[in-house]
Coordinates of C-alpha atoms in Angstrom, one line a residue:
Chain A
M1 CA -151.4 211.8 36.3
E2 CA -150.2 209.6 33.0
P3 CA -148.9 205.8 34.4
L4 CA -145.3 204.8 34.0
L5 CA -146.9 201.7 32.6
Q6 CA -149.5 201.1 30.0
V7 CA -149.9 197.6 28.6
R8 CA -153.2 197.4 26.7
D9 CA -154.9 194.1 24.4
L10 CA -150.9 192.1 24.9
K11 CA -151.0 188.8 23.0
V12 CA -148.7 186.0 23.2
D13 CA -149.0 183.1 21.0
F14 CA -147.0 179.9 20.0
K15 CA -147.9 178.0 16.6
L16 CA -147.5 174.7 17.0
R17 CA -148.0 172.2 13.5
T18 CA -151.4 172.6 13.9
N19 CA -152.6 174.7 15.6
T20 CA -152.3 177.8 18.0
L21 CA -150.8 178.3 21.9
H22 CA -152.4 181.5 23.0
A23 CA -150.8 181.9 26.3
V24 CA -151.8 185.3 26.9
R25 CA -155.2 186.6 25.8
G26 CA -155.6 190.5 25.8
M27 CA -154.3 191.8 28.5
S28 CA -154.3 194.7 30.3
F29 CA -153.2 196.8 32.8
E30 CA -150.8 200.5 34.6
V31 CA -148.7 200.5 36.6
R32 CA -148.1 204.1 37.8
E33 CA -145.6 205.5 39.5
G34 CA -143.8 204.2 42.5
E35 CA -146.4 201.6 43.3
T36 CA -146.2 197.5 43.1
L37 CA -148.0 196.3 41.2
C38 CA -148.7 191.9 41.5
I39 CA -149.8 189.8 39.1
V40 CA -150.7 187.0 40.3
G41 CA -152.0 183.5 38.7
E42 CA -151.7 179.7 39.0
S43 CA -148.2 178.3 36.5
G44 CA -149.1 178.3 33.1
C45 CA -151.6 181.7 32.7
G46 CA -149.3 183.6 30.8
K47 CA -148.2 185.7 34.1
S48 CA -144.3 185.3 33.2
M49 CA -144.9 185.5 28.8
T50 CA -146.3 189.1 29.9
S51 CA -143.1 190.0 32.1
L52 CA -141.1 189.0 29.2
A53 CA -143.2 190.6 26.1
L54 CA -142.6 193.9 28.3
M55 CA -139.0 193.6 28.3
D56 CA -139.3 191.8 24.5
L57 CA -137.5 189.1 25.8
L58 CA -140.0 186.2 25.0
P59 CA -138.9 182.8 22.9
R60 CA -138.2 183.3 18.9
A61 CA -141.3 180.9 18.9
A62 CA -143.3 183.4 20.7
T63 CA -145.0 186.1 18.5
R64 CA -146.5 189.1 20.3
S65 CA -149.6 191.6 19.0
V66 CA -150.6 194.3 21.4
G67 CA -153.1 197.5 21.4
A68 CA -150.7 199.7 23.1
M69 CA -147.7 199.6 25.6
R70 CA -146.0 202.0 26.5
F71 CA -143.5 203.0 29.0
G72 CA -143.7 206.8 29.7
E73 CA -143.2 208.1 26.8
V74 CA -141.6 205.3 24.9
D75 CA -143.3 202.9 22.3
L76 CA -142.5 199.3 23.3
T77 CA -143.7 198.1 20.5
D78 CA -140.8 199.9 19.0
R79 CA -138.0 197.4 19.4
R80 CA -135.2 199.7 18.5
A81 CA -136.8 202.1 21.2
V82 CA -137.1 198.8 23.7
R83 CA -133.5 198.2 23.8
R84 CA -132.6 202.0 24.7
V85 CA -134.5 201.3 28.3
R86 CA -134.2 197.8 28.6
G87 CA -131.4 197.6 31.8
N88 CA -131.8 201.1 32.7
E89 CA -134.8 203.0 32.8
M90 CA -136.5 199.2 32.6
A91 CA -135.0 196.7 34.8
M92 CA -136.1 192.6 36.1
I93 CA -134.8 189.9 37.9
F94 CA -135.8 186.9 37.3
Q95 CA -136.6 183.3 39.5
E96 CA -133.6 181.0 39.5
P97 CA -130.6 183.5 40.3
M98 CA -128.8 180.3 40.8
T99 CA -128.9 180.0 36.9
A100 CA -129.2 183.5 36.4
L101 CA -125.5 184.6 36.9
N102 CA -123.3 184.0 33.6
P103 CA -120.7 181.4 36.1
A104 CA -117.9 183.0 33.4
F105 CA -117.5 185.9 35.3
P106 CA -117.0 188.2 38.7
I107 CA -119.8 189.5 40.0
G108 CA -118.3 193.1 39.2
D109 CA -118.2 191.9 35.7
Q110 CA -121.2 191.2 35.5
M111 CA -122.7 194.6 37.0
T112 CA -120.7 196.8 35.6
E113 CA -120.4 195.6 32.0
A114 CA -124.4 197.4 31.7
Y115 CA -124.0 199.9 33.4
I116 CA -120.4 200.9 31.4
H117 CA -122.9 200.4 28.2
H118 CA -126.1 202.9 29.4
T119 CA -124.2 205.6 31.1
G120 CA -120.8 205.2 28.8
A121 CA -119.0 205.5 32.6
T122 CA -115.4 204.8 33.5
G123 CA -114.9 200.6 35.1
S124 CA -113.6 202.7 38.3
A125 CA -116.8 204.8 38.4
A126 CA -119.0 201.5 37.6
R127 CA -117.2 199.7 39.9
A128 CA -117.3 202.5 42.5
R129 CA -121.4 202.4 42.0
A130 CA -121.7 198.7 42.2
V131 CA -119.9 198.6 45.6
E132 CA -122.7 201.7 46.7
M133 CA -125.3 199.1 45.0
L134 CA -123.8 195.7 46.7
T135 CA -124.6 197.8 50.3
E136 CA -127.5 199.3 49.3
V137 CA -128.9 195.9 49.3
G138 CA -127.5 194.7 52.3
I139 CA -124.2 193.0 51.5
A140 CA -120.9 193.1 53.6
S141 CA -117.2 193.7 52.4
P142 CA -119.0 195.0 48.6
E143 CA -115.5 194.6 47.0
K144 CA -115.0 191.7 48.0
R145 CA -118.4 190.3 46.3
L146 CA -116.9 192.0 42.7
G147 CA -114.5 190.3 42.7
Q148 CA -115.5 186.8 43.2
Y149 CA -117.5 184.5 41.1
P150 CA -121.4 183.6 41.7
H151 CA -120.9 179.4 42.5
Q152 CA -118.9 181.7 45.2
L153 CA -122.6 182.9 46.6
S154 CA -125.8 181.6 47.7
G155 CA -129.1 181.8 46.6
G156 CA -129.6 184.6 48.9
L157 CA -126.7 186.4 48.1
R158 CA -127.5 185.9 44.4
Q159 CA -130.6 187.3 44.7
R160 CA -128.8 190.3 46.5
V161 CA -126.5 190.6 43.6
M162 CA -129.7 190.3 41.0
I163 CA -131.3 193.6 42.9
A164 CA -128.0 195.4 43.4
M165 CA -127.5 195.2 39.8
A166 CA -130.6 195.8 38.3
L167 CA -130.8 199.1 40.4
M168 CA -127.1 200.5 38.6
T169 CA -128.9 202.5 36.5
S170 CA -131.8 203.9 38.8
P171 CA -134.2 202.2 36.8
K172 CA -138.0 203.6 37.6
L173 CA -139.7 200.6 36.7
L174 CA -138.4 196.6 38.2
I175 CA -140.3 193.7 36.9
A176 CA -139.6 190.9 39.3
D177 CA -140.6 187.7 38.3
E178 CA -141.4 185.5 40.4
P179 CA -137.9 186.5 42.5
T180 CA -138.6 184.6 45.5
T181 CA -140.0 180.9 44.7
A182 CA -136.5 179.4 44.1
L183 CA -135.4 180.4 47.9
D184 CA -136.3 178.8 51.0
V185 CA -138.6 180.9 53.8
T186 CA -135.9 182.9 55.7
I187 CA -134.4 184.3 53.0
Q188 CA -137.9 184.5 51.0
A189 CA -139.2 187.4 53.4
Q190 CA -135.7 189.0 53.8
I191 CA -135.7 189.5 50.2
L192 CA -139.2 190.9 50.2
R193 CA -138.6 193.0 53.2
L194 CA -135.4 194.5 50.8
L195 CA -137.6 195.0 48.0
R196 CA -139.7 196.6 50.2
D197 CA -137.7 199.1 51.7
L198 CA -135.6 199.9 48.2
Q199 CA -138.8 201.0 46.5
H200 CA -139.5 203.2 50.2
R201 CA -136.3 204.4 49.9
L202 CA -135.8 205.4 45.6
G203 CA -139.4 205.4 44.6
I204 CA -138.9 202.8 41.8
A205 CA -142.0 201.4 40.9
I206 CA -142.6 196.9 41.2
V207 CA -144.3 194.4 39.2
F208 CA -144.2 191.4 40.8
I209 CA -144.9 188.4 39.4
T210 CA -145.9 185.5 42.1
H211 CA -148.3 182.6 42.1
D212 CA -148.2 182.8 45.9
L213 CA -151.5 185.3 46.9
G214 CA -149.9 184.9 50.3
L215 CA -147.2 187.0 49.3
V216 CA -148.8 189.2 47.4
S217 CA -150.8 190.6 50.6
R218 CA -147.3 191.4 51.9
I219 CA -146.3 194.2 49.3
A220 CA -148.9 194.4 47.3
D221 CA -150.6 198.3 46.4
R222 CA -152.1 196.7 43.2
I223 CA -153.1 192.9 42.6
V224 CA -154.3 191.5 39.0
V225 CA -155.8 188.4 39.4
M226 CA -154.4 186.5 36.1
Y227 CA -156.5 183.1 34.6
A228 CA -155.8 181.3 31.5
G229 CA -154.1 183.9 30.0
A230 CA -156.5 186.9 30.8
R231 CA -157.3 189.2 33.3
V232 CA -160.3 188.4 35.4
E233 CA -159.7 191.1 37.9
E234 CA -157.7 194.0 39.1
G235 CA -158.3 196.3 42.1
S236 CA -156.1 197.3 45.3
A237 CA -155.1 195.7 47.7
A238 CA -157.4 195.5 50.0
E239 CA -160.3 195.1 47.3
I240 CA -159.2 191.9 46.0
F241 CA -158.4 190.8 50.0
G242 CA -161.3 192.9 50.8
S243 CA -163.8 192.3 48.6
P244 CA -163.0 190.2 45.8
R245 CA -165.9 189.8 43.2
H246 CA -164.3 187.1 40.8
P247 CA -165.2 183.3 42.2
Y248 CA -161.1 182.7 40.8
T249 CA -159.8 185.7 43.4
Q250 CA -162.4 183.9 46.0
A251 CA -161.5 180.2 45.4
L252 CA -157.0 181.9 45.8
I253 CA -158.0 183.4 48.9
D254 CA -159.2 180.4 50.4
C255 CA -156.5 178.4 49.8
I256 CA -154.5 180.3 51.6
P257 CA -154.2 179.0 55.4
Q258 CA -154.5 181.6 57.8
P259 CA -153.2 181.5 61.3
G260 CA -156.0 181.1 64.2
K261 CA -159.0 180.8 61.3
S262 CA -158.3 178.4 59.2
E263 CA -159.6 175.1 61.3
R264 CA -156.6 172.7 62.9
G265 CA -155.9 169.7 60.8
A266 CA -158.4 170.6 58.1
P267 CA -157.2 169.9 54.6
L268 CA -155.6 173.4 52.7
G269 CA -158.1 174.5 50.1
T270 CA -158.3 173.9 46.4
I271 CA -159.4 174.5 43.4
P272 CA -161.3 171.6 41.7
G273 CA -160.8 171.1 37.9
V274 CA -157.6 171.7 36.0
V275 CA -156.5 175.2 34.2
P276 CA -157.8 175.0 30.4
S277 CA -155.5 174.4 27.6
L278 CA -155.1 177.3 26.0
V279 CA -154.6 175.8 22.6
G280 CA -156.9 177.0 20.2
D281 CA -160.4 179.4 20.7
V282 CA -161.6 179.8 24.2
R283 CA -164.7 181.0 24.2
G284 CA -166.9 182.7 27.2
C285 CA -165.6 182.3 31.0
A286 CA -162.2 180.5 30.9
F287 CA -162.8 179.4 34.9
R288 CA -166.5 178.3 33.9
S289 CA -165.7 174.7 34.2
R290 CA -164.3 174.8 37.5
C291 CA -166.7 177.8 39.1
P292 CA -169.2 177.0 41.5
V293 CA -170.9 178.7 40.8
A294 CA -171.2 178.8 36.9
Q295 CA -174.3 179.8 34.8
P296 CA -175.5 178.8 30.8
V297 CA -174.7 182.4 30.3
C298 CA -170.8 181.9 30.8
A299 CA -170.1 180.1 27.6
D300 CA -170.9 183.4 25.5
A301 CA -168.6 186.5 25.3
V302 CA -167.7 187.4 29.7
P303 CA -168.7 191.1 30.3
L304 CA -166.2 193.5 32.4
R305 CA -167.3 195.1 35.3
A306 CA -165.7 198.1 37.3
E307 CA -166.5 199.9 40.6
G308 CA -163.7 202.6 40.6
G309 CA -160.1 201.6 40.1
H310 CA -161.8 197.9 40.9
L311 CA -162.3 195.3 37.4
W312 CA -163.7 191.7 37.1
A313 CA -164.7 189.7 34.2
C314 CA -167.8 187.9 35.5
I315 CA -171.2 188.3 34.6
H316 CA -171.8 188.2 38.7
G317 CA -170.3 190.4 41.4
A318 CA -172.6 193.6 40.7
K319 CA -174.2 194.6 43.6
K320 CA -177.5 193.0 43.3
D321 CA -175.9 190.1 42.4
E322 CA -174.2 189.7 45.8
T323 CA -176.6 186.1 47.0
E324 CA -175.9 184.8 44.2
R325 CA -171.7 185.3 44.6
A326 CA -172.4 183.0 48.2
P327 CA -170.2 179.7 47.3
A328 CA -172.9 176.7 46.7
Chain B
M1 CA -106.7 177.3 42.6
P2 CA -102.8 176.3 43.3
I3 CA -104.1 173.1 44.8
Y4 CA -105.8 172.4 41.6
L5 CA -102.6 172.8 39.4
A6 CA -100.4 170.7 41.8
K7 CA -103.3 167.9 42.0
R8 CA -103.0 167.9 38.1
F9 CA -99.7 168.1 37.4
G10 CA -99.3 165.2 40.1
L11 CA -101.0 162.8 38.2
A12 CA -99.6 164.0 34.8
V13 CA -96.4 163.0 36.4
L14 CA -97.6 159.5 37.2
V15 CA -99.2 159.5 34.2
A16 CA -96.1 159.8 32.3
F17 CA -94.4 157.5 34.5
C18 CA -96.9 155.1 33.8
V19 CA -96.6 155.3 30.2
S20 CA -92.6 155.3 30.1
I21 CA -92.8 151.7 31.6
L22 CA -95.4 150.9 28.4
A23 CA -93.2 152.0 25.8
F24 CA -90.2 150.1 27.5
A25 CA -91.8 147.2 27.8
L26 CA -92.9 147.8 24.5
L27 CA -89.6 145.6 23.0
R28 CA -89.5 143.6 26.1
L29 CA -92.9 142.4 25.5
Q30 CA -92.3 140.2 22.1
G31 CA -90.9 138.0 24.5
N32 CA -87.0 137.2 22.6
A33 CA -86.3 141.0 22.4
A34 CA -82.6 140.0 21.6
G35 CA -84.4 137.5 18.1
A36 CA -86.6 141.1 17.7
L37 CA -83.7 143.4 17.6
A38 CA -81.5 140.7 15.6
G39 CA -84.3 139.9 13.2
E40 CA -84.5 136.7 11.2
G41 CA -82.1 134.3 10.3
A42 CA -79.8 135.5 13.5
S43 CA -77.0 133.1 14.6
A44 CA -76.6 132.1 18.2
E45 CA -73.6 133.7 18.5
D46 CA -75.2 137.1 17.2
L47 CA -78.2 137.0 19.7
A48 CA -75.4 136.2 22.3
I49 CA -73.9 139.9 21.1
I50 CA -76.8 140.9 21.7
V51 CA -77.8 139.8 24.8
E52 CA -74.1 141.2 25.6
T53 CA -74.0 144.8 24.1
Y54 CA -77.9 145.8 25.5
G55 CA -77.6 143.7 28.7
L56 CA -80.5 141.8 28.3
D57 CA -79.5 139.3 31.1
R58 CA -79.9 141.9 33.5
P59 CA -83.2 142.2 36.0
L60 CA -85.5 143.8 33.8
I61 CA -86.1 146.8 36.5
V62 CA -82.4 147.7 36.4
Q63 CA -82.6 147.7 32.8
Y64 CA -85.8 149.9 33.2
A65 CA -83.9 152.1 35.2
S66 CA -80.6 152.3 33.5
W67 CA -83.1 153.1 30.1
L68 CA -85.3 155.7 31.7
G69 CA -81.9 156.8 32.9
D70 CA -80.7 157.5 28.9
V71 CA -84.5 158.9 28.3
L72 CA -84.4 161.6 30.3
R73 CA -80.7 162.3 29.7
G74 CA -82.3 163.0 26.1
D75 CA -80.6 159.5 24.5
F76 CA -83.0 157.4 23.5
G77 CA -80.6 154.9 21.3
T78 CA -80.0 154.7 18.2
S79 CA -81.7 154.2 15.2
Y80 CA -81.1 150.4 13.4
F81 CA -82.3 151.6 10.2
F82 CA -81.1 154.5 9.9
K83 CA -77.6 154.1 12.3
S84 CA -78.1 157.5 13.7
P85 CA -79.0 158.9 17.0
V86 CA -82.9 158.4 18.1
S87 CA -82.8 161.6 19.5
D88 CA -81.8 163.5 16.0
L89 CA -83.5 162.0 14.1
I90 CA -87.1 162.8 16.1
F91 CA -85.3 166.4 16.8
D92 CA -85.4 167.1 12.5
K93 CA -88.9 165.9 12.4
I94 CA -91.1 167.0 14.9
G95 CA -90.5 171.0 14.3
N96 CA -92.2 170.1 10.7
T97 CA -95.3 168.3 12.5
V98 CA -95.8 170.8 14.9
I99 CA -95.5 173.5 12.6
L100 CA -98.5 171.5 10.2
A101 CA -100.1 170.8 14.0
I102 CA -100.4 174.3 15.2
M103 CA -101.7 175.7 11.7
S104 CA -104.2 173.6 10.9
L105 CA -106.1 173.6 14.5
T106 CA -105.5 177.9 14.0
I107 CA -107.2 176.8 10.7
A108 CA -109.6 175.1 11.7
L109 CA -110.7 177.0 14.7
A110 CA -110.0 180.3 12.3
I111 CA -113.2 178.3 10.5
S112 CA -115.4 176.5 12.7
I113 CA -116.2 179.0 15.6
P114 CA -117.0 181.4 13.4
L115 CA -120.1 178.9 11.5
G116 CA -120.6 177.6 15.0
V117 CA -121.9 180.5 16.1
L118 CA -123.1 181.2 13.4
A119 CA -125.4 178.6 12.9
A120 CA -126.5 177.9 16.8
V121 CA -127.4 182.0 16.1
F122 CA -129.4 180.7 13.3
S123 CA -130.2 177.5 14.1
G124 CA -133.2 175.6 12.4
S125 CA -132.7 178.4 9.3
W126 CA -131.5 177.8 6.2
I127 CA -127.3 180.0 7.4
D128 CA -127.9 176.8 10.6
R129 CA -127.8 174.4 7.0
L130 CA -125.0 176.4 4.8
C131 CA -122.9 175.7 7.9
S132 CA -123.4 172.4 8.5
L133 CA -122.6 171.4 4.7
V134 CA -120.0 173.7 4.9
S135 CA -118.0 172.0 7.4
L136 CA -119.4 168.1 6.8
L137 CA -118.0 168.9 3.1
G138 CA -114.7 168.7 4.9
Q139 CA -115.1 165.2 6.8
A140 CA -116.8 163.9 3.6
L141 CA -113.8 165.0 1.4
P142 CA -111.0 162.5 1.6
S143 CA -108.3 164.7 2.7
F144 CA -106.0 163.2 0.2
F145 CA -108.1 164.7 -2.5
L146 CA -108.8 167.7 -1.0
A147 CA -105.1 167.6 -1.0
L148 CA -104.7 167.0 -4.8
C149 CA -107.6 169.3 -5.7
L150 CA -105.4 171.9 -3.7
V151 CA -102.6 171.3 -5.1
M152 CA -103.7 171.5 -8.4
L153 CA -105.4 174.5 -8.4
F154 CA -102.9 177.0 -5.9
A155 CA -99.7 175.2 -7.0
I156 CA -100.4 174.2 -10.6
K157 CA -102.9 175.9 -12.1
W158 CA -102.1 179.6 -10.7
R159 CA -98.9 179.1 -9.2
M160 CA -99.1 181.0 -6.0
L161 CA -98.2 178.2 -3.6
P162 CA -95.2 175.3 -3.4
A163 CA -96.8 171.8 -3.6
S164 CA -93.6 169.9 -1.6
G165 CA -91.1 170.2 0.7
A166 CA -90.4 172.2 4.1
D167 CA -88.8 175.5 3.3
S168 CA -90.6 178.0 3.9
W169 CA -93.6 179.0 5.7
R170 CA -95.7 178.5 2.0
H171 CA -94.8 175.1 2.0
F172 CA -97.0 174.5 4.8
I173 CA -100.5 176.7 3.9
L174 CA -101.8 173.9 0.9
P175 CA -101.5 170.5 3.8
A176 CA -102.3 172.7 6.8
A177 CA -105.8 173.9 4.7
T178 CA -106.2 170.4 4.0
L179 CA -105.7 169.0 7.8
G180 CA -107.2 171.9 9.2
Y181 CA -110.2 171.7 7.0
Y182 CA -110.1 167.6 7.5
I183 CA -110.4 168.0 11.4
T184 CA -113.3 171.5 11.3
P185 CA -116.5 169.5 11.5
P186 CA -116.0 168.0 15.0
F187 CA -114.9 171.6 16.4
M188 CA -117.7 173.2 14.4
R189 CA -120.6 170.6 15.4
L190 CA -119.0 171.1 19.6
V191 CA -119.5 174.8 18.6
R192 CA -122.7 174.9 17.5
A193 CA -124.5 172.3 20.2
G194 CA -122.4 174.4 23.0
M195 CA -123.9 177.7 21.8
I196 CA -127.5 175.8 21.4
D197 CA -126.8 175.1 25.4
A198 CA -125.5 178.5 25.9
L199 CA -127.9 180.7 24.5
S200 CA -131.0 178.7 26.4
N201 CA -129.7 179.5 29.5
D202 CA -130.6 182.0 32.1
Y203 CA -127.7 184.3 32.1
V204 CA -128.4 184.6 28.5
R205 CA -131.7 186.0 29.3
T206 CA -130.5 188.4 32.2
A207 CA -127.5 189.4 29.8
R208 CA -129.6 190.1 27.6
A209 CA -132.6 192.1 30.2
K210 CA -129.9 194.5 30.7
G211 CA -129.4 195.7 27.7
L212 CA -126.6 194.7 26.1
P213 CA -126.6 194.7 22.6
A214 CA -126.7 191.3 20.5
H215 CA -123.2 190.6 19.6
R216 CA -121.9 191.0 23.3
V217 CA -124.4 188.7 24.4
I218 CA -123.2 186.2 22.0
L219 CA -119.9 186.4 21.7
K220 CA -118.6 187.0 25.5
H221 CA -122.2 185.6 28.0
A222 CA -122.5 182.4 25.6
L223 CA -119.8 181.7 23.6
R224 CA -116.4 181.7 27.2
N225 CA -119.0 179.1 28.2
A226 CA -119.7 176.8 25.2
L227 CA -116.0 177.4 24.6
V228 CA -115.1 175.3 27.7
P229 CA -115.8 171.7 26.0
V230 CA -114.3 173.3 22.6
V231 CA -110.9 173.0 24.7
G232 CA -110.8 169.2 25.4
L233 CA -111.2 168.6 21.9
V234 CA -108.3 170.6 20.9
T235 CA -106.1 169.0 23.6
V236 CA -106.6 165.7 21.8
Q237 CA -107.0 167.2 18.0
L238 CA -103.5 168.6 18.7
G239 CA -102.3 165.5 20.4
L240 CA -103.8 163.5 17.1
L241 CA -101.7 166.0 14.4
I242 CA -98.2 166.0 15.9
G243 CA -98.4 162.2 16.3
G244 CA -97.7 163.4 12.7
S245 CA -100.8 162.3 9.7
V246 CA -99.0 160.0 7.3
V247 CA -100.9 160.5 4.5
I248 CA -101.0 164.1 4.3
E249 CA -97.4 164.8 4.9
S250 CA -96.1 161.8 2.2
I251 CA -98.1 163.8 0.0
F252 CA -96.7 166.9 0.1
A253 CA -93.6 165.4 1.2
L254 CA -93.2 167.1 4.2
D255 CA -90.5 165.0 6.4
G256 CA -92.3 164.9 9.8
L257 CA -93.0 162.5 12.8
G258 CA -95.9 160.9 10.8
Y259 CA -93.9 159.9 8.6
L260 CA -91.0 159.2 10.6
A261 CA -92.8 156.1 12.7
Y262 CA -94.7 154.5 9.7
Q263 CA -91.2 153.9 8.3
A264 CA -89.9 153.0 11.4
I265 CA -93.2 149.8 12.0
G266 CA -91.7 149.2 9.0
Y267 CA -88.4 148.4 9.3
R268 CA -89.3 147.3 12.7
D269 CA -87.0 150.4 14.5
F270 CA -87.7 149.7 17.8
P271 CA -85.3 151.9 19.1
V272 CA -87.0 155.1 17.1
L273 CA -90.4 153.3 17.9
Q274 CA -90.5 153.0 21.7
A275 CA -89.2 157.2 21.3
V276 CA -91.9 158.6 19.3
V277 CA -94.6 156.2 21.5
L278 CA -93.0 157.7 24.4
L279 CA -92.8 161.4 22.8
L280 CA -96.8 161.4 21.7
S281 CA -97.6 160.2 24.9
V282 CA -95.9 162.7 27.3
V283 CA -97.0 165.6 24.5
Y284 CA -101.1 164.0 25.2
V285 CA -100.2 164.2 29.2
V286 CA -98.9 168.4 28.7
L287 CA -102.1 169.1 26.2
T288 CA -104.6 167.5 29.1
L289 CA -102.4 169.6 31.7
L290 CA -102.6 172.9 29.3
S291 CA -106.4 172.4 28.7
D292 CA -107.2 171.8 32.9
I293 CA -105.8 174.7 33.1
V294 CA -107.7 176.3 30.6
N295 CA -110.8 175.0 31.3
A296 CA -109.9 176.2 34.7
W297 CA -109.3 180.1 33.7
L298 CA -112.9 179.4 31.1
D299 CA -115.2 177.6 34.1
P300 CA -114.0 178.8 37.7
R301 CA -116.6 176.4 39.4
L302 CA -114.0 173.7 38.3
R303 CA -110.6 176.2 41.0
V304 CA -112.3 174.6 43.9
S305 CA -112.8 170.7 43.0

């Protein structure tokens, strides 16, 4: 079956005074209908830029180049086509629910305006739809909420409003850029449950962007691990957590404290070293300076290995290399 | 909301009260009020008559109370120089000044809001620089120079508009254009800065992500928030404009409050001066109250505090 979203060789660059910052260096991935794809990586690895590039929302200073980018029948490199599907069949929610809503307008106005724009519905039909969606995301007395302003709602409620607003037009794809990062843990869990529940009931595909691998294990169907602007590994949740092939993925998993497994009082795992600068060209494997199993050949081009749907960009990890993979 | 307004209103009344004390003290603090009223070379008898007439020998608090009572009834006394009731003088002139102020402000906003929005949307480009140049010119040109240029072109050369007087709305166009253009730069800078700030906000990204057309994103979501500080500036500028612009009013022979105050200072005409000070202060207080109300409408977060 044709994937719902298809991205091939996406690059996002920022021109600096003397050089170029390559924020995204050739990302490729696919999202199938109704599935949850998680894009995981450290801060600054380019995961947010990837999501903004999909929606044509990159900052003005950024330039985008892409091999192919399709959403169903729509070519996402065509800006006019993007404007038709954006906020319509393809919706997005953001990290900061405190600032993502406009403080000057009531919730109801903000929820209905795009719906009216896209569908041509009347004001009262749009309000009815907004009440329905607020109920859908578990907000009590929705009619009252429509007249309220963002500052009258808590962070968790605002994120629910954001989700309800994104669902107004029944999108096929929801891009969620760290939607729970700014919330406290109990609210985080509620929002995750809500997203999973909505997905099952409404059959929307979700691209979930996060730095939190622990969270990914609770919602992902498939996972893309990003490092320094590029995909280093991709696979089903079972493949990534069960048999991670890239040393970076392995290192990330080792950083998740696990009740019962991790030793009590032991220091939390960290990855030594720092993320490489994305300014200028990166040759070879970007992770090699922090990699426990790096070889001299890692300075050259990295092969992309595949085992069914499981992909990884590393010289290691093929079956015969199994012994080499053991952390040094 | 009602509590917010009640608080603001209470504060406004309090400020107006303080200002009335200051305006009253304006004359008394001279030390010898009778001497100030009588002018130089007054005899002792003259002074005694003045003390008698104005009740200057009574306790200050009594004098203030009776003065305030008169003022509240609209009686500001009689002008020494014009020999007519101060209230009549002011009533005659304030109309012209208010019309001029409101027209100037309208012109300033009509220029600065579109320019500021354009400059912010295209910030850093030649459009931004052009908009800034157009508005900066308003500040760089002395207003009397611009006034004379406009008179030369529109009144003398093309004979489209009258050069002086205040007989019809057409008389107000040239002075209002001059003043309006003159006060444009601060508005334009504020709109530009506010828009640049608003456009970089997350809620603008949300609005774009919702698929709203660019003009809705800019003119609804960003501009609404960028206008909050502009309201405050409108208040200040309108207050200044109603205070009168001596230069412009004299160039266009537009007999307004500014010109009256200027004359009153020259002639040591204290009742007129007192009335003008009090009136302008009250205008300021009322404008501030209005701007609080408008801001509460623009920014709902203010309504709770």
